[in-house]
Amino acid sequence: MYRLNVIRLHLPPLRDRQGDIKLLLDHFLDTLSTQLGKKKKALSPVAMNILMSYPYPGNVRELRNIVEYAVNICEDRLIKPEHLPSYLT
């Protein structure tokens, strides 16, 4: 028998941790570009604003999925709003 509820940690939702979004974006852009065999991507200022203002109901996993989608869709080095999932724009 295993106990999974030994220590409770309260982690606020991503929408309440604005400072973490930029750090996570940088991390996911690096790691996903490498994992997917793509050149390192950067976010345009407009795409960055969109991603910084989204409430992320799916938290960090949703952010990662958005970045993975954009890295796969974008053929250039710069991720623009048109490379983001349509529900964000």
Coordinates of N, CA and C in Angstrom, one line a residue:
M1 N 0.9 -1.2 0.0 CA 0.0 0.0 0.0 C 0.9 1.2 0.0
Y2 N 0.5 2.2 -0.8 CA 1.3 3.4 -0.9 C 0.4 4.6 -0.5
R3 N 1.1 5.5 0.2 CA 0.4 6.8 0.6 C 0.8 7.9 -0.4
L4 N -0.1 8.4 -1.1 CA 0.1 9.5 -2.0 C -0.1 10.9 -1.4
N5 N -0.9 10.9 -0.3 CA -1.3 12.2 0.3 C -0.5 12.5 1.6
V6 N 0.8 12.3 1.6 CA 1.6 12.5 2.8 C 1.8 14.0 3.0
I7 N 2.2 14.7 2.0 CA 2.5 16.2 2.1 C 1.7 16.9 1.1
R8 N 1.0 17.9 1.6 CA 0.2 18.7 0.6 C 1.0 20.0 0.3
L9 N 1.0 20.2 -1.0 CA 1.7 21.4 -1.5 C 0.6 22.3 -2.2
H10 N 0.6 23.5 -1.9 CA -0.3 24.4 -2.6 C 0.5 25.1 -3.7
L11 N 0.1 24.9 -4.9 CA 0.8 25.5 -6.1 C -0.3 26.4 -6.7
P12 N -0.1 27.7 -6.7 CA -1.2 28.5 -7.3 C -1.2 28.3 -8.8
P13 N -2.4 28.5 -9.4 CA -2.5 28.3 -10.8 C -1.6 29.2 -11.6
L14 N -1.2 28.8 -12.8 CA -0.3 29.6 -13.6 C -0.8 31.0 -13.9
R15 N -2.1 31.2 -14.0 CA -2.6 32.6 -14.2 C -2.2 33.5 -13.1
D16 N -2.0 32.9 -11.9 CA -1.6 33.8 -10.7 C -0.1 33.8 -10.6
R17 N 0.7 33.3 -11.5 CA 2.1 33.3 -11.4 C 2.7 33.8 -12.8
Q18 N 2.3 35.1 -13.1 CA 2.7 35.7 -14.4 C 4.2 35.6 -14.6
G19 N 5.0 35.7 -13.6 CA 6.5 35.7 -13.7 C 7.0 34.4 -14.2
D20 N 6.3 33.3 -13.9 CA 6.7 32.0 -14.3 C 6.4 31.7 -15.8
I21 N 5.5 32.4 -16.4 CA 5.1 32.1 -17.8 C 6.3 32.3 -18.7
K22 N 7.0 33.4 -18.6 CA 8.2 33.7 -19.4 C 9.3 32.7 -19.2
L23 N 9.5 32.3 -18.0 CA 10.5 31.3 -17.7 C 10.2 30.0 -18.3
L24 N 8.9 29.6 -18.2 CA 8.4 28.3 -18.8 C 8.5 28.4 -20.3
L25 N 8.1 29.5 -20.9 CA 8.2 29.6 -22.4 C 9.6 29.4 -22.9
D26 N 10.6 30.1 -22.2 CA 11.9 29.9 -22.6 C 12.4 28.5 -22.5
H27 N 12.0 27.8 -21.4 CA 12.4 26.4 -21.2 C 11.8 25.5 -22.2
F28 N 10.5 25.7 -22.5 CA 9.8 24.8 -23.5 C 10.3 25.1 -24.9
L29 N 10.6 26.3 -25.2 CA 11.1 26.6 -26.6 C 12.4 25.9 -26.8
D30 N 13.3 25.9 -25.7 CA 14.6 25.2 -25.8 C 14.4 23.7 -25.9
T31 N 13.7 23.1 -25.0 CA 13.7 21.7 -24.9 C 12.9 21.1 -26.1
L32 N 11.8 21.7 -26.4 CA 11.0 21.1 -27.5 C 11.6 21.3 -28.9
S33 N 12.3 22.4 -29.1 CA 13.1 22.5 -30.3 C 14.1 21.4 -30.5
T34 N 14.8 21.1 -29.4 CA 15.8 20.0 -29.4 C 15.1 18.7 -29.6
Q35 N 14.0 18.4 -28.8 CA 13.4 17.1 -28.9 C 12.7 16.9 -30.3
L36 N 12.2 17.9 -30.9 CA 11.6 17.8 -32.2 C 12.5 18.0 -33.4
G37 N 13.8 18.2 -33.1 CA 14.8 18.4 -34.2 C 14.6 19.6 -35.0
K38 N 14.1 20.7 -34.3 CA 13.9 22.0 -35.0 C 14.9 23.0 -34.6
K39 N 15.1 24.0 -35.4 CA 15.9 25.1 -35.0 C 15.3 25.9 -33.8
K40 N 16.1 26.5 -33.0 CA 15.6 27.2 -31.8 C 14.7 28.3 -32.3
K41 N 13.5 28.4 -31.7 CA 12.5 29.4 -32.1 C 12.5 30.6 -31.1
A42 N 12.0 31.7 -31.5 CA 11.7 32.8 -30.6 C 10.3 33.3 -30.8
L43 N 9.8 34.0 -29.9 CA 8.4 34.5 -30.0 C 8.4 36.0 -30.4
S44 N 7.5 36.3 -31.3 CA 7.4 37.7 -31.7 C 6.8 38.4 -30.5
P45 N 6.9 39.8 -30.4 CA 6.3 40.5 -29.2 C 4.8 40.3 -29.2
V46 N 4.1 40.3 -30.3 CA 2.7 40.1 -30.3 C 2.3 38.7 -29.8
A47 N 3.0 37.7 -30.2 CA 2.8 36.3 -29.7 C 3.0 36.2 -28.2
M48 N 4.1 36.9 -27.8 CA 4.5 36.9 -26.4 C 3.3 37.5 -25.6
N49 N 2.8 38.6 -26.0 CA 1.7 39.3 -25.3 C 0.5 38.4 -25.2
I50 N 0.2 37.7 -26.3 CA -1.0 36.8 -26.3 C -0.8 35.7 -25.3
L51 N 0.4 35.1 -25.3 CA 0.7 34.0 -24.3 C 0.8 34.5 -22.9
M52 N 1.2 35.7 -22.7 CA 1.3 36.2 -21.3 C -0.1 36.6 -20.8
S53 N -1.0 36.9 -21.6 CA -2.4 37.3 -21.2 C -3.4 36.2 -21.1
Y54 N -3.1 35.0 -21.6 CA -4.0 33.9 -21.6 C -4.1 33.3 -20.2
P55 N -5.3 32.9 -19.7 CA -5.5 32.5 -18.3 C -5.0 31.1 -18.0
Y56 N -4.7 30.3 -19.0 CA -4.2 28.9 -18.8 C -5.0 28.0 -17.8
P57 N -6.3 27.7 -18.2 CA -7.1 26.8 -17.4 C -6.4 25.4 -17.3
G58 N -5.6 25.0 -18.2 CA -4.9 23.7 -18.2 C -3.5 23.8 -17.5
N59 N -3.2 25.0 -17.0 CA -1.9 25.2 -16.3 C -0.7 24.9 -17.2
V60 N 0.3 24.4 -16.6 CA 1.6 24.3 -17.2 C 1.6 23.3 -18.4
R61 N 0.8 22.3 -18.2 CA 0.7 21.3 -19.3 C 0.1 21.9 -20.6
E62 N -0.9 22.8 -20.4 CA -1.5 23.5 -21.5 C -0.5 24.4 -22.2
L63 N 0.3 25.1 -21.4 CA 1.3 26.0 -21.9 C 2.3 25.2 -22.8
R64 N 2.8 24.1 -22.3 CA 3.7 23.2 -23.0 C 3.1 22.8 -24.3
N65 N 1.8 22.4 -24.3 CA 1.2 21.9 -25.5 C 1.1 23.0 -26.6
I66 N 0.8 24.2 -26.1 CA 0.8 25.4 -27.0 C 2.1 25.6 -27.6
V67 N 3.2 25.6 -26.9 CA 4.5 25.8 -27.4 C 4.9 24.7 -28.4
E68 N 4.5 23.4 -28.0 CA 4.8 22.3 -28.9 C 4.1 22.5 -30.3
Y69 N 2.9 22.9 -30.2 CA 2.1 23.2 -31.4 C 2.8 24.2 -32.3
A70 N 3.2 25.3 -31.6 CA 3.8 26.4 -32.4 C 5.1 26.1 -33.0
V71 N 5.9 25.3 -32.2 CA 7.2 24.9 -32.7 C 7.1 24.0 -34.0
N72 N 6.0 23.1 -33.9 CA 5.8 22.3 -35.1 C 5.2 23.0 -36.3
I73 N 4.4 24.0 -36.1 CA 3.7 24.7 -37.1 C 4.6 25.7 -37.8
C74 N 5.4 26.4 -37.0 CA 6.3 27.5 -37.5 C 7.4 27.0 -38.3
E75 N 7.6 27.4 -39.5 CA 8.7 27.0 -40.3 C 9.8 28.0 -40.3
D76 N 9.5 29.2 -39.8 CA 10.6 30.3 -39.6 C 11.2 30.2 -38.2
R77 N 12.0 31.1 -37.9 CA 12.6 31.2 -36.6 C 11.7 31.9 -35.6
L78 N 10.8 32.8 -36.1 CA 10.0 33.6 -35.2 C 8.6 33.1 -35.2
I79 N 8.1 32.8 -34.0 CA 6.7 32.3 -33.8 C 5.9 33.6 -33.7
K80 N 4.9 33.6 -34.6 CA 3.9 34.8 -34.7 C 2.5 34.3 -34.2
P81 N 1.6 35.2 -34.1 CA 0.2 34.8 -33.7 C -0.4 33.8 -34.6
E82 N -0.1 33.8 -35.8 CA -0.7 32.8 -36.7 C -0.2 31.4 -36.5
H83 N 0.9 31.2 -35.7 CA 1.5 29.9 -35.4 C 0.9 29.4 -34.1
L84 N 0.1 30.2 -33.4 CA -0.5 29.7 -32.2 C -1.9 29.1 -32.4
P85 N -2.4 28.2 -31.5 CA -3.7 27.6 -31.7 C -4.7 28.7 -31.9
S86 N -5.7 28.5 -32.7 CA -6.7 29.5 -33.0 C -7.5 30.0 -31.8
Y87 N -7.7 29.2 -30.8 CA -8.5 29.6 -29.7 C -7.8 30.7 -28.9
L88 N -6.5 31.0 -29.1 CA -5.8 32.0 -28.4 C -5.9 33.4 -29.1
T89 N -6.1 33.4 -30.4 CA -6.2 34.6 -31.1 C -7.5 35.1 -31.5

